[in-house]
């Protein structure tokens, strides 16, 4: 059973602080990992992808991957109220996955002004 | 087109009626996916098309649901004899290829309300 687990939240972070979003996955052969942002009433938007162990930085966003621990995270520095959204973790589980990407249920992030 | 286009954006239908939802993927994207998202819930996979291969229908919740993809481009999701539990946002996504590592681009969705 393929699973991607996220804490549903809400995760409340003060403006200007670092928001840390976590995700674990069950399939050891997973190769590609993605973070999507979904504003209320909108469709998911791809914001980060990561394929290798370590950190990947893009502006205020940093994705971290640890395949040995089957763990991927997203850090948002200098959090802004506009970062308030649901963040979906998605994992590309090679090896029989019928739907390509398996999505977590998302973490609801609230940035408090 | 520049993005994934879905129509209609909103659909209200009476219980028992059939509905058709349309998705026009990004030009050149060979993989097309349909997902369903109920209020406050995660993404539920429905069906996947890759090129000219037979679609993966493993996520369709019942035989009232079907989908086609004509000419490897536009896809139509049909729900027959709609029920109230079918009310949800239906999202279409496309990508360059299955397991391509590039992630999906989602359309803006069709909000279906069955009354």
CSV table of C-alpha atoms in Angstrom, one decimal:
chain,number,residue,atom,x,y,z
A,1,UNK,CA,0.0,0.0,0.0
A,2,UNK,CA,1.5,3.3,-1.1
A,3,UNK,CA,1.2,6.0,1.4
A,4,UNK,CA,2.2,9.6,1.8
A,5,UNK,CA,1.6,11.0,5.3
A,6,UNK,CA,1.4,14.6,6.3
A,7,UNK,CA,0.2,16.3,9.5
A,8,UNK,CA,-3.1,17.9,8.5
A,9,UNK,CA,-2.5,20.9,10.8
A,10,UNK,CA,-3.4,23.7,11.0
A,11,UNK,CA,0.2,24.7,11.5
A,12,UNK,CA,0.3,28.3,12.7
A,13,UNK,CA,3.5,30.3,12.2
A,14,UNK,CA,4.1,34.0,13.0
A,15,UNK,CA,4.9,36.3,10.1
A,16,UNK,CA,8.7,36.4,9.4
A,17,UNK,CA,9.4,33.0,11.0
A,18,UNK,CA,10.4,29.8,9.3
A,19,UNK,CA,7.5,27.4,8.5
A,20,UNK,CA,8.5,23.7,8.4
A,21,UNK,CA,6.3,21.2,6.7
A,22,UNK,CA,7.0,17.5,6.9
A,23,UNK,CA,6.1,14.4,4.8
A,24,UNK,CA,6.9,10.7,5.1
A,25,UNK,CA,6.3,8.1,2.4
A,26,UNK,CA,6.1,4.3,2.4
A,27,UNK,CA,7.8,3.2,-0.8
A,28,UNK,CA,11.5,2.8,-0.7
A,29,UNK,CA,12.0,3.0,-4.5
A,30,UNK,CA,10.4,6.4,-4.8
A,31,UNK,CA,12.5,8.7,-7.0
A,32,UNK,CA,10.8,12.0,-7.4
A,33,UNK,CA,9.3,14.3,-4.8
A,34,UNK,CA,7.1,17.4,-5.2
A,35,UNK,CA,5.5,20.1,-3.1
A,36,UNK,CA,2.3,21.7,-4.3
A,37,UNK,CA,0.6,24.8,-2.8
A,38,UNK,CA,-3.2,25.0,-2.9
A,39,UNK,CA,-5.0,28.1,-2.0
A,40,UNK,CA,-8.6,27.7,-0.8
A,41,UNK,CA,-10.9,27.2,-3.8
A,42,UNK,CA,-8.0,26.9,-6.2
A,43,UNK,CA,-6.2,24.0,-7.9
A,44,UNK,CA,-2.8,22.8,-6.7
A,45,UNK,CA,0.3,24.6,-8.0
A,46,UNK,CA,3.7,23.0,-8.2
A,47,UNK,CA,6.3,25.0,-6.2
A,48,UNK,CA,9.2,22.6,-5.6
A,49,UNK,CA,10.6,19.4,-6.9
A,50,UNK,CA,13.5,17.4,-5.5
A,51,UNK,CA,15.2,14.2,-6.7
A,52,UNK,CA,18.4,13.7,-4.7
A,53,UNK,CA,19.2,13.5,-1.1
A,54,UNK,CA,20.0,16.9,0.5
A,55,UNK,CA,18.7,20.4,0.2
A,56,UNK,CA,17.3,22.3,-2.7
A,57,UNK,CA,16.7,26.0,-2.4
A,58,UNK,CA,14.5,28.2,-4.5
A,59,UNK,CA,14.0,31.7,-3.2
A,60,UNK,CA,12.4,31.5,0.3
A,61,UNK,CA,11.7,27.8,-0.2
A,62,UNK,CA,14.0,24.9,0.7
A,63,UNK,CA,13.1,21.3,0.0
A,64,UNK,CA,14.9,18.7,2.0
A,65,UNK,CA,15.1,15.0,1.1
A,66,UNK,CA,16.3,12.0,3.1
A,67,UNK,CA,15.6,8.8,1.2
A,68,UNK,CA,17.1,6.6,4.0
A,69,UNK,CA,14.5,7.9,6.4
A,70,UNK,CA,11.8,8.2,3.7
A,71,UNK,CA,11.3,11.8,4.7
A,72,UNK,CA,10.9,15.0,2.7
A,73,UNK,CA,10.3,18.5,4.1
A,74,UNK,CA,9.6,22.0,2.9
A,75,UNK,CA,11.0,25.0,4.7
A,76,UNK,CA,9.5,28.5,4.1
A,77,UNK,CA,11.8,31.3,5.3
A,78,UNK,CA,10.5,34.8,6.2
A,79,UNK,CA,6.9,33.5,6.1
A,80,UNK,CA,4.4,35.9,4.7
A,81,UNK,CA,0.6,35.9,5.1
A,82,UNK,CA,0.3,35.1,1.4
A,83,UNK,CA,2.0,31.8,2.2
A,84,UNK,CA,-1.1,30.7,4.0
A,85,UNK,CA,-2.4,27.7,2.1
A,86,UNK,CA,-2.6,23.9,2.1
A,87,UNK,CA,0.7,22.3,1.1
A,88,UNK,CA,0.5,18.9,-0.6
A,89,UNK,CA,3.4,16.5,-0.7
A,90,UNK,CA,3.5,14.2,-3.7
A,91,UNK,CA,5.8,11.2,-4.4
A,92,UNK,CA,6.4,9.5,-7.6
A,93,UNK,CA,6.4,5.9,-6.7
A,94,UNK,CA,8.0,3.9,-9.4
A,95,UNK,CA,7.5,0.2,-9.3
A,96,UNK,CA,3.9,-0.4,-10.0
A,97,UNK,CA,2.2,2.8,-9.1
A,98,UNK,CA,-0.8,3.1,-11.3
A,99,UNK,CA,-1.3,6.8,-10.9
A,100,UNK,CA,2.2,8.1,-11.0
A,101,UNK,CA,2.1,10.6,-8.2
A,102,UNK,CA,0.7,9.7,-4.8
A,103,UNK,CA,-0.5,12.7,-2.9
A,104,UNK,CA,-0.6,13.3,0.8
A,105,UNK,CA,-3.7,14.9,2.2
A,106,UNK,CA,-1.9,18.2,2.8
A,107,UNK,CA,-0.9,20.4,5.7
A,108,UNK,CA,-2.9,23.6,6.3
A,109,UNK,CA,-0.5,26.4,7.0
A,110,UNK,CA,-1.6,29.7,8.6
A,111,UNK,CA,0.8,32.6,8.7
A,112,UNK,CA,-0.2,35.0,11.5
A,113,UNK,CA,0.4,38.7,10.8
B,1,UNK,CA,-2.5,25.9,-25.0
B,2,UNK,CA,-0.5,27.6,-22.3
B,3,UNK,CA,-2.1,25.7,-19.5
B,4,UNK,CA,-4.5,22.9,-18.7
B,5,UNK,CA,-8.0,24.1,-19.6
B,6,UNK,CA,-11.2,22.6,-18.0
B,7,UNK,CA,-14.8,23.3,-18.7
B,8,UNK,CA,-17.3,24.1,-17.4
B,9,UNK,CA,-15.8,25.7,-14.3
B,10,UNK,CA,-19.0,25.1,-12.4
B,11,UNK,CA,-21.8,22.7,-13.0
B,12,UNK,CA,-25.0,22.2,-11.1
B,13,UNK,CA,-27.1,19.2,-12.0
B,14,UNK,CA,-30.0,17.3,-10.7
B,15,UNK,CA,-29.6,13.9,-9.2
B,16,UNK,CA,-29.9,11.2,-11.8
B,17,UNK,CA,-28.7,13.4,-14.7
B,18,UNK,CA,-25.6,12.7,-16.7
B,19,UNK,CA,-22.7,15.2,-16.9
B,20,UNK,CA,-19.7,15.6,-19.1
B,21,UNK,CA,-16.5,17.4,-17.9
B,22,UNK,CA,-13.9,18.4,-20.4
B,23,UNK,CA,-10.1,18.7,-20.1
B,24,UNK,CA,-7.7,20.2,-22.7
B,25,UNK,CA,-4.2,19.4,-21.6
B,26,UNK,CA,-1.0,21.3,-22.3
B,27,UNK,CA,0.1,20.8,-25.9
B,28,UNK,CA,2.6,18.0,-26.1
B,29,UNK,CA,1.8,16.5,-22.7
B,30,UNK,CA,1.3,12.8,-23.3
B,31,UNK,CA,0.0,11.9,-19.8
B,32,UNK,CA,-3.4,13.1,-18.6
B,33,UNK,CA,-4.9,12.5,-15.1
B,34,UNK,CA,-8.3,13.0,-13.6
B,35,UNK,CA,-8.6,13.6,-9.8
B,36,UNK,CA,-11.5,14.4,-7.5
B,37,UNK,CA,-11.3,16.5,-4.4
B,38,UNK,CA,-14.2,16.7,-2.0
B,39,UNK,CA,-14.5,19.6,0.4
B,40,UNK,CA,-11.6,19.5,2.9
B,41,UNK,CA,-10.3,16.2,1.5
B,42,UNK,CA,-7.2,15.1,-0.4
B,43,UNK,CA,-6.9,14.3,-4.0
B,44,UNK,CA,-8.6,11.1,-5.1
B,45,UNK,CA,-7.1,9.5,-8.2
B,46,UNK,CA,-9.7,8.6,-10.8
B,47,UNK,CA,-8.1,7.7,-14.2
B,48,UNK,CA,-4.9,8.1,-16.1
B,49,UNK,CA,-4.1,8.2,-19.9
B,50,UNK,CA,-0.7,7.8,-21.4
B,51,UNK,CA,-0.3,8.3,-25.1
B,52,UNK,CA,-2.2,5.6,-27.0
B,53,UNK,CA,-2.0,3.0,-24.2
B,54,UNK,CA,-5.1,1.6,-22.6
B,55,UNK,CA,-6.1,4.0,-19.7
B,56,UNK,CA,-5.6,3.1,-16.1
B,57,UNK,CA,-9.1,3.1,-14.7
B,58,UNK,CA,-8.3,1.7,-11.3
B,59,UNK,CA,-9.4,4.8,-9.4
B,60,UNK,CA,-12.9,5.1,-10.9
B,61,UNK,CA,-15.4,4.7,-8.0
B,62,UNK,CA,-18.2,3.0,-9.9
B,63,UNK,CA,-19.3,2.0,-13.4
B,64,UNK,CA,-21.2,5.3,-13.6
B,65,UNK,CA,-17.9,6.9,-14.2
B,66,UNK,CA,-16.1,6.7,-17.6
B,67,UNK,CA,-13.6,8.8,-19.5
B,68,UNK,CA,-12.2,9.1,-23.0
B,69,UNK,CA,-9.3,10.8,-24.5
B,70,UNK,CA,-9.6,11.5,-28.2
B,71,UNK,CA,-6.6,11.9,-30.5
B,72,UNK,CA,-4.3,11.8,-27.5
B,73,UNK,CA,-5.4,15.3,-26.5
B,74,UNK,CA,-8.8,16.4,-25.1
B,75,UNK,CA,-10.4,14.2,-22.5
B,76,UNK,CA,-14.0,13.9,-21.4
B,77,UNK,CA,-15.0,12.5,-18.0
B,78,UNK,CA,-18.6,11.4,-18.0
B,79,UNK,CA,-20.7,10.7,-14.9
B,80,UNK,CA,-23.9,8.9,-15.5
B,81,UNK,CA,-27.0,9.0,-13.2
B,82,UNK,CA,-25.3,11.5,-10.8
B,83,UNK,CA,-25.6,11.1,-7.1
B,84,UNK,CA,-25.2,13.7,-4.4
B,85,UNK,CA,-22.0,12.0,-3.2
B,86,UNK,CA,-20.5,12.9,-6.7
B,87,UNK,CA,-20.4,16.5,-5.7
B,88,UNK,CA,-16.8,17.6,-5.7
B,89,UNK,CA,-14.2,19.5,-7.6
B,90,UNK,CA,-12.9,17.4,-10.5
B,91,UNK,CA,-9.3,18.3,-11.4
B,92,UNK,CA,-7.5,17.4,-14.6
B,93,UNK,CA,-3.7,17.4,-14.8
B,94,UNK,CA,-1.2,16.7,-17.5
B,95,UNK,CA,2.5,16.0,-17.7
B,96,UNK,CA,5.2,15.2,-20.2
B,97,UNK,CA,5.1,11.5,-19.4
B,98,UNK,CA,4.2,9.1,-16.6
B,99,UNK,CA,7.0,8.8,-14.0
B,100,UNK,CA,8.7,11.7,-15.8
B,101,UNK,CA,9.7,13.4,-12.6
B,102,UNK,CA,8.5,16.7,-13.8
B,103,UNK,CA,5.3,16.8,-11.8
B,104,UNK,CA,1.8,17.6,-13.0
B,105,UNK,CA,0.2,20.9,-14.1
B,106,UNK,CA,-3.4,21.1,-12.9
B,107,UNK,CA,-6.3,22.8,-14.5
B,108,UNK,CA,-8.5,25.1,-12.5
B,109,UNK,CA,-11.1,22.3,-12.0
B,110,UNK,CA,-14.8,21.8,-12.5
B,111,UNK,CA,-16.9,22.2,-9.4
B,112,UNK,CA,-19.8,19.8,-9.6
B,113,UNK,CA,-22.8,20.2,-7.4
B,114,UNK,CA,-25.5,17.5,-7.5
B,115,UNK,CA,-28.8,18.7,-6.1
